Coordinates of C-alpha atoms in Angstrom, one line a residue:
M1 CA 0.0 0.0 0.0
A2 CA 1.2 3.5 -0.8
A3 CA 2.4 5.8 2.0
P4 CA -0.3 8.1 3.5
L5 CA -0.6 11.5 1.7
I6 CA -3.1 12.7 4.3
E7 CA -2.8 11.8 8.0
V8 CA -5.5 13.0 10.4
R9 CA -5.1 12.4 14.2
G10 CA -7.5 13.3 17.0
L11 CA -9.2 16.1 15.0
C12 CA -11.8 18.0 17.0
K13 CA -14.0 21.0 16.2
R14 CA -16.8 22.7 18.3
F15 CA -19.0 25.6 17.3
P16 CA -20.6 27.8 20.0
I17 CA -24.4 28.3 20.1
R18 CA -25.1 31.9 20.8
E19 CA -28.5 33.5 21.6
G20 CA -29.8 37.0 22.2
L21 CA -30.3 40.1 20.0
L22 CA -28.6 42.9 21.8
V23 CA -26.5 40.9 24.2
R24 CA -25.1 37.7 22.7
R25 CA -24.4 34.9 25.1
T26 CA -23.1 31.4 24.6
T27 CA -25.7 28.9 25.7
G28 CA -24.1 25.7 24.4
E29 CA -22.0 24.2 21.7
V30 CA -22.3 22.0 18.6
V31 CA -19.7 19.2 18.4
A32 CA -19.0 19.0 14.7
V33 CA -16.0 16.7 14.6
D34 CA -15.1 14.6 17.6
D35 CA -11.6 12.9 17.9
V36 CA -11.4 11.7 14.2
S37 CA -8.4 9.9 13.0
F38 CA -7.6 8.2 9.6
D39 CA -5.0 8.0 6.8
I40 CA -5.5 8.4 3.0
P41 CA -2.8 6.7 1.0
A42 CA -1.5 8.5 -2.0
G43 CA -3.6 7.8 -5.1
A44 CA -6.5 6.3 -3.1
T45 CA -10.0 7.5 -2.3
L46 CA -11.5 7.6 1.2
G47 CA -15.3 7.9 1.3
C48 CA -17.0 9.7 4.1
V49 CA -20.7 8.9 4.5
G50 CA -23.2 10.1 7.0
G51 CA -26.5 12.0 7.4
S52 CA -27.1 15.7 7.3
G53 CA -25.2 17.4 10.1
S54 CA -22.8 14.5 10.7
G55 CA -19.8 16.7 10.2
K56 CA -18.7 15.5 6.8
S57 CA -18.2 19.0 5.2
T58 CA -16.6 20.4 8.4
L59 CA -14.1 17.5 8.4
G60 CA -13.0 18.3 4.8
R61 CA -12.6 22.0 5.6
L62 CA -10.5 21.2 8.6
I63 CA -8.2 19.1 6.5
L64 CA -7.9 22.0 4.0
N65 CA -7.2 24.4 6.9
L66 CA -10.1 26.6 5.8
I67 CA -11.2 26.5 9.4
A68 CA -9.0 25.9 12.4
P69 CA -9.5 22.8 14.6
D70 CA -9.7 23.0 18.3
S71 CA -7.2 20.2 18.6
G72 CA -5.7 17.5 16.6
S73 CA -3.2 17.1 13.7
V74 CA -3.5 17.2 9.9
R75 CA -0.4 16.2 7.9
L76 CA 0.1 16.5 4.1
D77 CA 2.9 14.3 3.0
G78 CA 4.4 14.5 6.4
A79 CA 4.1 18.3 6.8
E80 CA 1.9 19.5 9.7
L81 CA -0.8 22.0 8.6
V82 CA -2.5 22.8 11.9
G83 CA -1.3 26.1 13.3
L84 CA 0.2 27.4 10.1
T85 CA -0.3 31.1 9.3
P86 CA -2.0 32.1 6.0
A87 CA 1.4 32.9 4.5
E88 CA 2.9 29.5 5.7
M89 CA -0.2 27.7 4.3
R90 CA -0.1 29.3 0.9
P91 CA 2.5 26.9 -0.7
H92 CA 0.3 24.0 0.4
R93 CA -2.8 25.5 -1.3
R94 CA -1.5 24.3 -4.7
D95 CA -1.6 20.7 -3.5
M96 CA -5.1 20.8 -1.9
Q97 CA -8.3 21.8 -3.7
I98 CA -12.0 21.4 -3.3
V99 CA -15.0 20.6 -5.6
F100 CA -18.2 21.9 -4.1
Q101 CA -21.7 20.4 -4.0
D102 CA -23.5 23.1 -6.0
P103 CA -21.6 23.4 -9.3
L104 CA -23.4 26.6 -10.5
H105 CA -23.1 28.6 -7.3
S106 CA -19.5 27.5 -6.9
L107 CA -18.6 29.5 -10.0
N108 CA -18.5 33.3 -10.2
P109 CA -21.4 34.3 -12.4
R110 CA -19.8 37.5 -13.5
R111 CA -16.7 35.8 -14.9
T112 CA -16.5 33.7 -18.1
V113 CA -15.6 30.1 -17.9
A114 CA -12.0 30.9 -18.9
E115 CA -11.8 33.6 -16.1
N116 CA -13.2 31.1 -13.5
I117 CA -10.7 28.4 -14.4
A118 CA -7.7 30.8 -14.8
R119 CA -8.3 32.5 -11.4
P120 CA -6.2 30.1 -9.3
L121 CA -3.4 30.3 -11.9
L122 CA -3.4 34.1 -11.7
N123 CA -3.5 34.1 -7.9
F124 CA -0.2 32.2 -8.1
D125 CA 1.3 34.7 -10.5
E126 CA 1.0 32.6 -13.7
A127 CA 1.5 34.7 -16.8
S128 CA -1.7 35.4 -18.7
P129 CA -0.6 33.7 -22.0
R130 CA 0.3 30.5 -20.1
A131 CA -2.8 30.6 -18.0
A132 CA -4.9 30.9 -21.2
A133 CA -3.1 27.8 -22.7
R134 CA -3.7 25.9 -19.5
V135 CA -7.4 26.8 -19.6
R136 CA -7.7 25.3 -23.1
E137 CA -5.9 22.2 -21.9
L138 CA -8.2 21.8 -18.9
L139 CA -11.3 22.2 -20.9
D140 CA -10.2 19.4 -23.1
I141 CA -9.3 17.2 -20.1
V142 CA -12.8 17.5 -18.6
G143 CA -14.6 16.9 -21.9
L144 CA -15.6 20.5 -22.9
E145 CA -14.9 22.4 -26.1
P146 CA -12.5 25.4 -26.3
A147 CA -15.4 27.5 -27.6
H148 CA -17.0 27.2 -24.2
A149 CA -14.2 29.3 -22.6
N150 CA -15.9 32.7 -23.4
R151 CA -19.4 31.7 -22.2
Y152 CA -20.8 32.3 -18.7
P153 CA -21.7 29.7 -16.1
H154 CA -25.5 30.2 -16.4
E155 CA -25.3 29.1 -20.1
F156 CA -24.4 25.5 -19.0
S157 CA -26.2 22.6 -17.5
G158 CA -25.4 21.4 -14.0
G159 CA -23.2 18.6 -15.2
Q160 CA -21.2 21.0 -17.5
C161 CA -20.8 23.4 -14.6
Q162 CA -19.4 20.6 -12.5
R163 CA -16.9 19.8 -15.2
I164 CA -15.9 23.5 -15.2
A165 CA -15.5 23.4 -11.4
I166 CA -13.4 20.3 -11.7
A167 CA -11.2 22.0 -14.3
R168 CA -10.7 24.9 -12.0
A169 CA -9.7 22.5 -9.1
L170 CA -7.1 20.9 -11.4
A171 CA -5.6 24.2 -12.6
L172 CA -2.7 24.1 -10.1
N173 CA -1.9 20.4 -10.5
P174 CA -3.0 19.5 -6.9
R175 CA -2.3 16.2 -5.3
F176 CA -5.4 16.1 -3.0
L177 CA -9.0 16.9 -3.8
F178 CA -11.8 17.2 -1.3
L179 CA -15.0 16.2 -3.1
D180 CA -17.9 17.7 -1.1
E181 CA -20.9 15.8 -2.4
P182 CA -19.9 16.6 -6.0
V183 CA -22.8 14.7 -7.6
S184 CA -25.7 15.1 -5.1
A185 CA -27.2 18.1 -7.1
L186 CA -27.1 16.3 -10.4
D187 CA -29.4 13.9 -12.3
V188 CA -28.7 10.2 -11.8
S189 CA -27.4 9.8 -15.4
I190 CA -25.1 12.8 -15.1
Q191 CA -23.9 11.5 -11.7
A192 CA -22.4 8.5 -13.4
Q193 CA -20.6 10.6 -16.0
I194 CA -19.0 12.9 -13.4
L195 CA -18.0 10.0 -11.2
N196 CA -16.4 8.2 -14.2
L197 CA -14.6 11.5 -15.1
L198 CA -13.2 11.8 -11.6
K199 CA -12.1 8.1 -11.7
D200 CA -10.3 8.7 -15.0
L201 CA -8.6 11.9 -13.7
Q202 CA -7.4 10.1 -10.6
A203 CA -5.8 7.4 -12.7
A204 CA -4.2 9.9 -15.1
F205 CA -2.9 12.4 -12.5
D206 CA -2.4 10.1 -9.4
L207 CA -4.9 12.2 -7.4
T208 CA -5.9 11.4 -3.8
Y209 CA -9.6 12.0 -2.9
L210 CA -11.7 12.5 0.2
F211 CA -15.2 11.8 -1.2
V212 CA -18.1 13.0 0.9
A213 CA -21.6 11.7 0.3
H214 CA -24.7 10.6 2.2
D215 CA -25.4 7.6 -0.1
L216 CA -23.5 4.4 0.9
E217 CA -24.0 2.9 -2.6
I218 CA -22.2 5.7 -4.4
V219 CA -19.4 5.7 -1.8
R220 CA -19.1 1.9 -2.2
Y221 CA -18.7 2.3 -6.0
F222 CA -16.3 5.3 -5.9
S223 CA -14.0 4.8 -2.9
D224 CA -11.5 2.2 -1.7
R225 CA -12.2 2.6 2.0
M226 CA -15.0 4.5 3.8
I227 CA -15.7 6.0 7.2
V228 CA -19.2 6.3 8.6
L229 CA -19.6 9.6 10.5
H230 CA -22.3 10.2 13.0
H231 CA -22.5 13.5 15.0
G232 CA -18.8 14.0 14.4
R233 CA -17.6 10.6 15.4
I234 CA -16.4 7.7 13.3
V235 CA -18.7 4.8 14.1
E236 CA -17.5 2.3 11.4
T237 CA -14.6 2.1 9.0
G238 CA -13.3 -0.5 6.5
E239 CA -13.0 -1.4 2.9
S240 CA -16.0 0.1 1.1
E241 CA -17.3 -3.2 -0.3
A242 CA -17.1 -4.9 3.1
V243 CA -18.9 -2.1 4.9
Y244 CA -21.6 -2.0 2.3
R245 CA -22.1 -5.8 2.2
N246 CA -21.8 -6.3 5.9
A247 CA -22.4 -3.1 7.8
R248 CA -22.0 -3.9 11.5
H249 CA -22.9 -0.7 13.3
P250 CA -26.7 -0.1 13.8
Y251 CA -26.4 3.4 12.4
S252 CA -24.6 2.2 9.2
R253 CA -27.4 -0.3 8.7
T254 CA -30.0 2.4 9.2
L255 CA -28.2 4.5 6.5
L256 CA -28.5 1.5 4.1
E257 CA -32.2 0.9 4.9
S258 CA -33.1 4.6 4.5
V259 CA -32.1 4.6 0.8
L260 CA -35.3 5.0 -1.3
S261 CA -36.5 1.8 -2.9
I262 CA -38.2 1.4 -6.3
D263 CA -40.3 -1.4 -4.6
G264 CA -42.4 1.3 -2.9
D265 CA -42.2 -0.2 0.6
D266 CA -42.0 1.8 3.7
S267 CA -38.6 0.7 4.9
W268 CA -37.1 4.1 4.4
E269 CA -39.8 5.7 6.6
R270 CA -39.2 3.2 9.4
A271 CA -35.4 3.9 9.1
A272 CA -35.9 7.6 9.1
A273 CA -38.2 7.4 12.2
R274 CA -35.4 5.5 14.0
M275 CA -33.0 8.3 13.1
G276 CA -35.4 11.0 14.4
A277 CA -35.9 12.5 11.0
L278 CA -39.7 12.2 11.2
A279 CA -40.0 13.3 14.8
G280 CA -41.9 16.4 15.8
D281 CA -40.1 19.7 16.8
E282 CA -40.3 18.9 20.6
D283 CA -39.0 15.4 20.0
R284 CA -36.1 16.7 17.8
E285 CA -35.1 19.2 20.5
R286 CA -35.2 16.5 23.1
A287 CA -33.0 14.2 21.0
L288 CA -30.5 17.0 20.3
R289 CA -30.2 17.8 24.0
A290 CA -29.8 14.1 24.8
A291 CA -27.1 13.7 22.2
A292 CA -25.2 16.7 23.6
S293 CA -25.4 15.3 27.1
A294 CA -24.4 11.8 26.0
R295 CA -21.0 12.7 24.5
E296 CA -19.3 10.3 26.9
G297 CA -21.6 7.5 25.8
C298 CA -22.5 6.2 22.4
I299 CA -23.6 9.1 20.2
H300 CA -26.2 6.8 18.6
A301 CA -27.7 5.6 21.9
E302 CA -30.9 7.8 21.7
S303 CA -31.9 6.4 18.3
C304 CA -30.6 2.8 18.5
A305 CA -33.1 -0.1 18.7
E306 CA -30.4 -2.2 20.3
V307 CA -29.3 0.2 23.1
F308 CA -28.4 -1.3 26.5
A309 CA -27.0 0.2 29.7
P310 CA -23.3 0.6 28.7
C311 CA -24.3 2.6 25.6
R312 CA -25.3 5.7 27.6
G313 CA -22.4 5.7 30.1
T314 CA -19.3 4.6 28.2
R315 CA -18.0 5.8 24.8
P316 CA -17.3 2.7 22.6
P317 CA -13.8 2.6 21.1
L318 CA -13.3 1.7 17.4
R319 CA -12.8 -2.0 17.7
E320 CA -11.6 -4.3 14.8
V321 CA -14.3 -6.9 14.3
E322 CA -12.5 -8.4 11.3
P323 CA -9.3 -7.6 9.5
G324 CA -9.4 -3.9 8.3
H325 CA -13.0 -3.5 9.5
A326 CA -13.6 -1.5 12.8
V327 CA -16.8 -0.6 14.6
A328 CA -17.5 1.7 17.6
C329 CA -20.3 -0.3 19.2
H330 CA -20.7 -2.0 22.6
L331 CA -22.4 -4.9 20.9
F332 CA -18.9 -6.0 20.0
D333 CA -17.3 -5.7 23.4
S334 CA -17.4 -9.4 24.1
G335 CA -15.4 -10.9 21.3
G336 CA -17.3 -9.7 18.2
A337 CA -21.0 -10.5 19.0
S338 CA -23.1 -9.6 16.0
P339 CA -25.7 -6.9 15.9
G340 CA -29.0 -8.2 17.0
A341 CA -27.5 -10.6 19.5
D342 CA -28.1 -10.5 23.2
P343 CA -26.1 -7.8 25.2
P344 CA -22.7 -8.8 26.4
A345 CA -22.6 -11.0 29.5
G346 CA -22.8 -9.0 32.7
A347 CA -24.5 -6.0 31.0
A348 CA -27.9 -5.1 32.3
P349 CA -30.5 -4.5 29.5
D350 CA -31.7 -0.9 29.2

């Protein structure tokens, strides 16, 4: 296996909750990323999957040093990024780029396609003639025509805009791309085209990806390994196919069950109800307060159908249940018991 290009250790980020109009006071905090650690080998893709608000986008922005973590370490090819000043971080910006979720809104509508793609090059003092040549090269790489260079973003479809955004991200020859749900705003047929393009670009330029999505099936197809993130914590990690075929954590199984089915059954509604997505306002607020107060226990305890006493009092560590496949769940505390089995011996049921 290739050496890690990205190394993340103990990454944490909290955002304060402030209330009041004239006098703002802090009334609590949102734990967005909570003690997250992983490696991404050079040339590989790590998928990050989770529901809305799980901390996926925040995690990517922490790695890119767009926001500062409260604690932890991020290394790019061995170089520590946390704590760098903007001037110290600037040389690393060439190696780390982002592709956003909404392709149209990620482009400046007042600039032509050529101006959007050339902006990173000009920011790093590339001469205009060379920047123009690079723009033509990039348009060809992502499957667009040179004649598109002088048009504006609103003249293109969503898939074409995402190709333009990918071209801009490649302008500086980066080594790492953070793909922040790059296909979720696109039609299904276009999603496949963009994913195939990203795969081809990875092979051609030896790119390393952090691919964020909420759909386990897409992550399974696109990534080598995946992490399942829930309220800022990693609850399961392993090879993508293994996690998809044999999800062990109750939350991972809920994510799989909540995917809409063409069979028209109500399994997604039942899964969503277990996740609290269909609860009333009062129930949602109660669940959020409970989650905040249960940081020392399992973060999924309030929604889990298999909860028992240790879940609310002790934080489960990531435990390897099979080679390369780890789960943070008390159901595996006694030698790898499978989900749905009786609680570990000596544990009182909840």
